[in-house]
Coordinates of C-alpha atoms and ligand atoms in Angstrom, one line a residue:
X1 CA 114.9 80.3 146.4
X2 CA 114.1 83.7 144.9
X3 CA 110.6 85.4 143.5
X4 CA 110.3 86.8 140.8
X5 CA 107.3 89.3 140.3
X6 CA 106.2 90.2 137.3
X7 CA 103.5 93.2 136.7
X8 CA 100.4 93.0 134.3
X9 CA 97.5 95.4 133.6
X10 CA 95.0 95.2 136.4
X11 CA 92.2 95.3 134.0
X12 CA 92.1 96.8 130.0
X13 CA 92.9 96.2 126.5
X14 CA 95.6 94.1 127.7
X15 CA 94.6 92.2 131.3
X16 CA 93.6 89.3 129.0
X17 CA 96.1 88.4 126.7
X18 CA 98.8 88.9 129.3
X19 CA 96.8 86.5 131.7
X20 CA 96.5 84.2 128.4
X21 CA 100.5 84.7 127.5
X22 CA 101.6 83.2 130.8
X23 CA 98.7 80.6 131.3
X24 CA 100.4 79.3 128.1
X25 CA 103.8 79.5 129.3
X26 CA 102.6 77.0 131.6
X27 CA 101.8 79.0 134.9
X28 CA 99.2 78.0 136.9
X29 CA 97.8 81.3 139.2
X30 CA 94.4 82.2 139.7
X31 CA 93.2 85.6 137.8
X32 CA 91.0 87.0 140.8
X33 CA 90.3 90.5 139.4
X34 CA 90.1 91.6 143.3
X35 CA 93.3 90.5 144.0
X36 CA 96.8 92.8 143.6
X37 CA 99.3 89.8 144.0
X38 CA 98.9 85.8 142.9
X39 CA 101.5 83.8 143.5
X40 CA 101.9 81.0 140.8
X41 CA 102.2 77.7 141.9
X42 CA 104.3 75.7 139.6
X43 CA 107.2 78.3 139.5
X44 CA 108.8 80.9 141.5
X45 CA 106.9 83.8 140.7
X46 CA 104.4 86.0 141.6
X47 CA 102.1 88.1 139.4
X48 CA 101.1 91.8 140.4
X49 CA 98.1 93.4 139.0
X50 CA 98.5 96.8 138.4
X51 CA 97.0 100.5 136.4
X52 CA 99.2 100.1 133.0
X53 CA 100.7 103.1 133.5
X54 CA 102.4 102.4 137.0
X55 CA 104.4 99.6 135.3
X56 CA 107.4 100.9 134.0
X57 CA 108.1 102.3 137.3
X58 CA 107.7 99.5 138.9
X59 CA 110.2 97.6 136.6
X60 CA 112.6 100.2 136.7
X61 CA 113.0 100.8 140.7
X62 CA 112.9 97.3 140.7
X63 CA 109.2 96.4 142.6
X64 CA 108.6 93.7 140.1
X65 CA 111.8 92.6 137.9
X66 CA 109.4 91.7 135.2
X67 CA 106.1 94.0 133.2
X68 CA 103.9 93.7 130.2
X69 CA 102.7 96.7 129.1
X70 CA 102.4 98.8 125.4
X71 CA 105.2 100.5 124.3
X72 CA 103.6 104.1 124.3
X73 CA 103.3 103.9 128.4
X74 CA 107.4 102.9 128.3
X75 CA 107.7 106.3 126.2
X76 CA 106.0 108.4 127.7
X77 CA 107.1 107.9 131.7
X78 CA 110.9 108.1 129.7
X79 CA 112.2 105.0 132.2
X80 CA 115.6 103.1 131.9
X81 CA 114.4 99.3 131.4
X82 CA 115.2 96.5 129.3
X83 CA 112.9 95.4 126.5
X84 CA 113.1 91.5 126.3
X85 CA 110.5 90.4 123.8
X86 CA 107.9 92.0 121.7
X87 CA 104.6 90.1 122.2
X88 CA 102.6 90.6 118.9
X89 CA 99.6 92.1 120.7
X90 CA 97.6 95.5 121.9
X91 CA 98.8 96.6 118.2
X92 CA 97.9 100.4 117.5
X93 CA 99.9 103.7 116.7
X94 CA 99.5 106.8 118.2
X95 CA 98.2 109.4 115.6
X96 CA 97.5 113.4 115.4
X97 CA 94.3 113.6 113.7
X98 CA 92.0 116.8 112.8
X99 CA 88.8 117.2 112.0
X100 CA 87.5 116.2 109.4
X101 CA 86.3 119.5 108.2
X102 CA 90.3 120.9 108.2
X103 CA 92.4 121.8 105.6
X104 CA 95.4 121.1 106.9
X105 CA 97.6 119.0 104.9
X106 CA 101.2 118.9 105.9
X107 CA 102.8 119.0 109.6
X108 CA 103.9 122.7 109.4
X109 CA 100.8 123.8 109.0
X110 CA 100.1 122.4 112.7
X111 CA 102.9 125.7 113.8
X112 CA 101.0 127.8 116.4
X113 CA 98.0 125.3 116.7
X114 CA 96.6 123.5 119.8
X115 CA 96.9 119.4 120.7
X116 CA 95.4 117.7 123.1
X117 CA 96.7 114.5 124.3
X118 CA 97.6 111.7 127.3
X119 CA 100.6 111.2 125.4
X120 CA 102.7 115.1 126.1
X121 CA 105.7 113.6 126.3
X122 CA 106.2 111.2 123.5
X123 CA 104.2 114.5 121.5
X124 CA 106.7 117.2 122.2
X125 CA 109.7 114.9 121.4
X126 CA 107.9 114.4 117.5
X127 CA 107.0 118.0 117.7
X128 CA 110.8 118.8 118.3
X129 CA 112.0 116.4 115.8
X130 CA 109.6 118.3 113.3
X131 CA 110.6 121.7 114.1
X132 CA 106.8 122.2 115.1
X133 CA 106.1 124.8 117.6
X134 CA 102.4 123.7 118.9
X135 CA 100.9 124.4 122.2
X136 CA 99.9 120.3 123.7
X137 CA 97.3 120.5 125.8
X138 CA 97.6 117.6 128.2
X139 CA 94.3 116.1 129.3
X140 CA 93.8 112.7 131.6
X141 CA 90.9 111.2 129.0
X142 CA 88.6 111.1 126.4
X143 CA 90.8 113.0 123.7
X144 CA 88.8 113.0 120.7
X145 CA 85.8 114.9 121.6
X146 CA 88.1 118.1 122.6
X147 CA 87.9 119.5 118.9
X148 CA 84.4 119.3 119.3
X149 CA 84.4 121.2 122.4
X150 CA 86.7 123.8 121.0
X151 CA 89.7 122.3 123.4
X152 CA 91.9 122.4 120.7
X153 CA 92.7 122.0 117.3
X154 CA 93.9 118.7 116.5
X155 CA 94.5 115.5 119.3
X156 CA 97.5 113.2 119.6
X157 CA 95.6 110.0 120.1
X158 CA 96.3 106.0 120.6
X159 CA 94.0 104.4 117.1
X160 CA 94.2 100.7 116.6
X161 CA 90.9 100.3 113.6
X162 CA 90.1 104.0 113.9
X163 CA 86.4 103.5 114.5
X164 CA 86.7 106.2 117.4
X165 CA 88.4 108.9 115.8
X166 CA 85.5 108.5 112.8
X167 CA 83.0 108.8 115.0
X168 CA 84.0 111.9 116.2
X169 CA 84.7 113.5 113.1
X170 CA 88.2 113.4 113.1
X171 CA 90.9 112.0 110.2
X172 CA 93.8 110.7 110.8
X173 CA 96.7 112.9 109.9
X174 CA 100.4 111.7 110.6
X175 CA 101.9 109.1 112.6
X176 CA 103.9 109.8 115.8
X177 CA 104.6 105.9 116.9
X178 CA 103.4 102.8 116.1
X179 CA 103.6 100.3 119.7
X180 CA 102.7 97.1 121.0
X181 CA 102.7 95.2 124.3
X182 CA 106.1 94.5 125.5
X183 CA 107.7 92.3 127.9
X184 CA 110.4 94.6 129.7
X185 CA 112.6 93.9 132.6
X186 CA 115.0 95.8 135.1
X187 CA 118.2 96.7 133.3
X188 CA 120.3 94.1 133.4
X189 CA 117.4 91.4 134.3
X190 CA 117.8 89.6 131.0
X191 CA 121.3 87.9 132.7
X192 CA 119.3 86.1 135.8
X193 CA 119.0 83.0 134.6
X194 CA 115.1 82.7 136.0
X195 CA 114.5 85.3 133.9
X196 CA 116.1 84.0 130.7
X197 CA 113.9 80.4 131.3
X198 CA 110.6 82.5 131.3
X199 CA 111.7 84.4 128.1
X200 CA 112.1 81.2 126.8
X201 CA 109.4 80.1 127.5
X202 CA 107.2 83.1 126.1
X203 CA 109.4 83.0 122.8
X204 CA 108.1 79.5 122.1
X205 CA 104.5 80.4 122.8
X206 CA 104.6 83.4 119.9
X207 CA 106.5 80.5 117.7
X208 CA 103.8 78.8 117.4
X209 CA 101.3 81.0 117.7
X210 CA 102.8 82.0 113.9
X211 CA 102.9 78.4 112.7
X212 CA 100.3 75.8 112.4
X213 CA 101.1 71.5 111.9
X214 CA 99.7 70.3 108.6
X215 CA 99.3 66.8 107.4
X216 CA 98.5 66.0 103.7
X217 CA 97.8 62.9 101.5
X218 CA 99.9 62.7 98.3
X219 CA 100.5 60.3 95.8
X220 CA 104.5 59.8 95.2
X221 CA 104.1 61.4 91.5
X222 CA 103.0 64.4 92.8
X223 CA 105.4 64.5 96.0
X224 CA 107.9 66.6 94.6
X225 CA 105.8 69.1 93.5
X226 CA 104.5 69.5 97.0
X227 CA 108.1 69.5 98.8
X228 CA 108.9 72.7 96.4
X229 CA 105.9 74.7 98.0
X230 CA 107.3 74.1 101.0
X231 CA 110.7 76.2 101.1
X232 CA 110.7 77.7 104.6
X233 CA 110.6 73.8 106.0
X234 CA 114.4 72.0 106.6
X235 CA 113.1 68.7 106.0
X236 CA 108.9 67.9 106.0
X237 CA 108.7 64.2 107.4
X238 CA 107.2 62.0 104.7
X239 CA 105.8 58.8 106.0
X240 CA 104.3 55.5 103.7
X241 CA 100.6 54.9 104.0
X242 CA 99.5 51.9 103.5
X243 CA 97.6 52.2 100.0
X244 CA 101.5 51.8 97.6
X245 CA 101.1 55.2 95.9
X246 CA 100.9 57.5 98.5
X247 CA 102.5 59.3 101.3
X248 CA 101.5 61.7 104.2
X249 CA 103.4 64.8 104.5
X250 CA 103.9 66.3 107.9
X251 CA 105.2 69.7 107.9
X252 CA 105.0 73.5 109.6
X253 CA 103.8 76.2 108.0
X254 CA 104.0 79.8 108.8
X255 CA 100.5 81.3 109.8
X256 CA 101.2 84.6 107.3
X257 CA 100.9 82.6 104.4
X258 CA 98.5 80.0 105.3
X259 CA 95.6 80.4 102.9
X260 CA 97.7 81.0 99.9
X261 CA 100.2 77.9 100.2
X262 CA 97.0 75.5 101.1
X263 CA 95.5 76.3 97.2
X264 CA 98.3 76.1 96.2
X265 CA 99.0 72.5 98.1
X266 CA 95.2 71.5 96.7
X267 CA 96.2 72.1 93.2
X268 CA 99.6 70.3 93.1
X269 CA 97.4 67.6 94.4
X270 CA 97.2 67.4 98.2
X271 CA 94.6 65.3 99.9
X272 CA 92.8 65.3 103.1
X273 CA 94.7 68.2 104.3
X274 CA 94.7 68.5 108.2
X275 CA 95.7 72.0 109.6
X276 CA 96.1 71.8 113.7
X277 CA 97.2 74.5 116.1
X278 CA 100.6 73.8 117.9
X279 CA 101.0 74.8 121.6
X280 CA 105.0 75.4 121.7
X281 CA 107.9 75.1 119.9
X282 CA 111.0 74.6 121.7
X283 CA 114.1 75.0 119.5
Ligands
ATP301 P1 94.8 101.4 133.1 O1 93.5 101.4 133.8 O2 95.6 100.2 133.3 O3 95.6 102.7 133.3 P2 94.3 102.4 130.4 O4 92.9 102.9 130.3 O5 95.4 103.4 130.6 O6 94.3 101.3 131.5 P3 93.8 100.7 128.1 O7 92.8 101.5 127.3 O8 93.4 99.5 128.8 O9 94.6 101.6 129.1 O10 95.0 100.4 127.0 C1 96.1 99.7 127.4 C2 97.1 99.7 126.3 O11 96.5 99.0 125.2 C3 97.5 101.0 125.7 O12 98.5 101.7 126.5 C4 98.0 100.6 124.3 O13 99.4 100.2 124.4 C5 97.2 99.4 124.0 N1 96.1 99.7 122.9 C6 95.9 98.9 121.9 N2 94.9 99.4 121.1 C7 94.5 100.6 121.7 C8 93.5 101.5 121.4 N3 92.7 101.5 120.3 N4 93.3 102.6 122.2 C9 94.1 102.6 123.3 N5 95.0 101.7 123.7 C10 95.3 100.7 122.9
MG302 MG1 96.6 103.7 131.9

């Protein structure tokens, strides 16, 4: 029987949740950061750890048929792969900012200026797009202290809470992409049927990662009340307790609107509500 291999980050932002995605998809490997290669044990497939940006390379020549990585490293080494599933993690967008000190306030005035950035590629396709003429400076690392320096003029920079552009006394100034981690495979991967049972697999992880199980005491008076607040469900299950008047609901409710739809339960007149995580969903 066939391997499949798929590549991860070595070590980074997104090592861990990558290791955690397929732990949860029910492969058992061991995560020795001194390894390059585990094979996992319960399916036919072997994990490569790898730098982030060797990945889409890998995928695309054909190395490893399978890679998580963030969508900006996809961009920027311009390869032909598939993307399979978006994973909901390693959220941030990749942003010119200036210092804080500038005055400029719309993109033209960035004409004849200086950018540093790791990101030249995906940069001179938004400069194009913008009719922008700017020189990019293209540096390996450590972006936002080149204003500071006297590098250049403004950076093109990855910011997920902006914490590091502030405390370098930059501002955020206009949005080039926004990314998160992918799964990607060779072209045409998404027709091997392996590969379409690990999809699977992931897709009902992130399922119900966004839902949680709740359970709720209601008396019958107040049931259909309750049932109304529940609109995204087909059919909650509504089971007797023993004490005549009252039921227990059992229902799934997305994780988005959590807080606000539990009020809302309590003051229709839910009881002993009990919220519990749910490990897949398998449609
Ligand atoms: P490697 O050693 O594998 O080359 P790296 O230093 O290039 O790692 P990391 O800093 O670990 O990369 O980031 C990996 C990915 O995490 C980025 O490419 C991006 O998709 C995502 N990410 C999420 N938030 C941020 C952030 N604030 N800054 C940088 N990357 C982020
Ligand atoms: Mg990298």
């Amino acid at each position: 029987m066939k391997t499949l291999k798929i590549a991860i980050q070595k070590s980074g932002r997104l090592n861990e949740k990558s290791v955690e995605l397929l732990k949860n998809c029910g492969l058992n490997f061991e995560n020795y950061k001194s390894s390059l290669i585990s094979p996992v044990s319960n399916f036919p497939l072997e994990i490569l750890f790898l730098r982030d940006d060797d990945i889409p390379e890998y995928v695309q020549d054909g190395i490893a048929d399978l890679g998580i990585v963030g969508e900006n490293v996809i961009q920027e080494t311009e390869v032909e792969v598939s993307y399979l599933q978006k994973l909901g993690f390693g959220k941030c967008s990749l942003k010119i900012a200036v210092p804080n000190n500038n005055s400029i306030e719309d993109l033209s005035q960035l004409n004849g200026r200086s950018i540093a950035t790791t990101y030249p590629v995906i940069l001179d396709k938004f400069l194009k797009q913008q009719n922008i003429t700017a020189d990019i400076r293209t540096i390996s690392g450590s972006v936002e202290i080149s204003p500071g320096l006297g590098l250049a003029d403004a950076i093109c920079d990855l910011v997920s809470t902006g914490g590091t552009l502030k405390s370098n006394g930059l501002k955020p100034f206009a949005d080039v992409m926004s990314s998160e981690a992918v799964l990607i495979g060779r072209k045409g991967s998404e027709d091997d049927d392996l590969i379409k049972e690990l999809i699977q697999r992931v897709q009902s992880v992130l399922r119900a990662k966004e839902t949680k199980y709740v359970v709720l005491n209601v008396e019958r008076k107040n049931l259909e009340a309750i049932l109304a607040l529940l609109p995204g469900v087909k059919s909650p299950s509504v089971v007797p307790l023993a004490e005549g008047d009252w039921v227990a609901v059992h229902t799934v409710i997305p994780e988005r609107d959590f807080w606000s739809r539990i009020s809302q339960l309590k003051q229709a007149g839910a009881q002993g509500i009990v919220v519990m995580p749910i490990e897949k969903i398998i449609l």
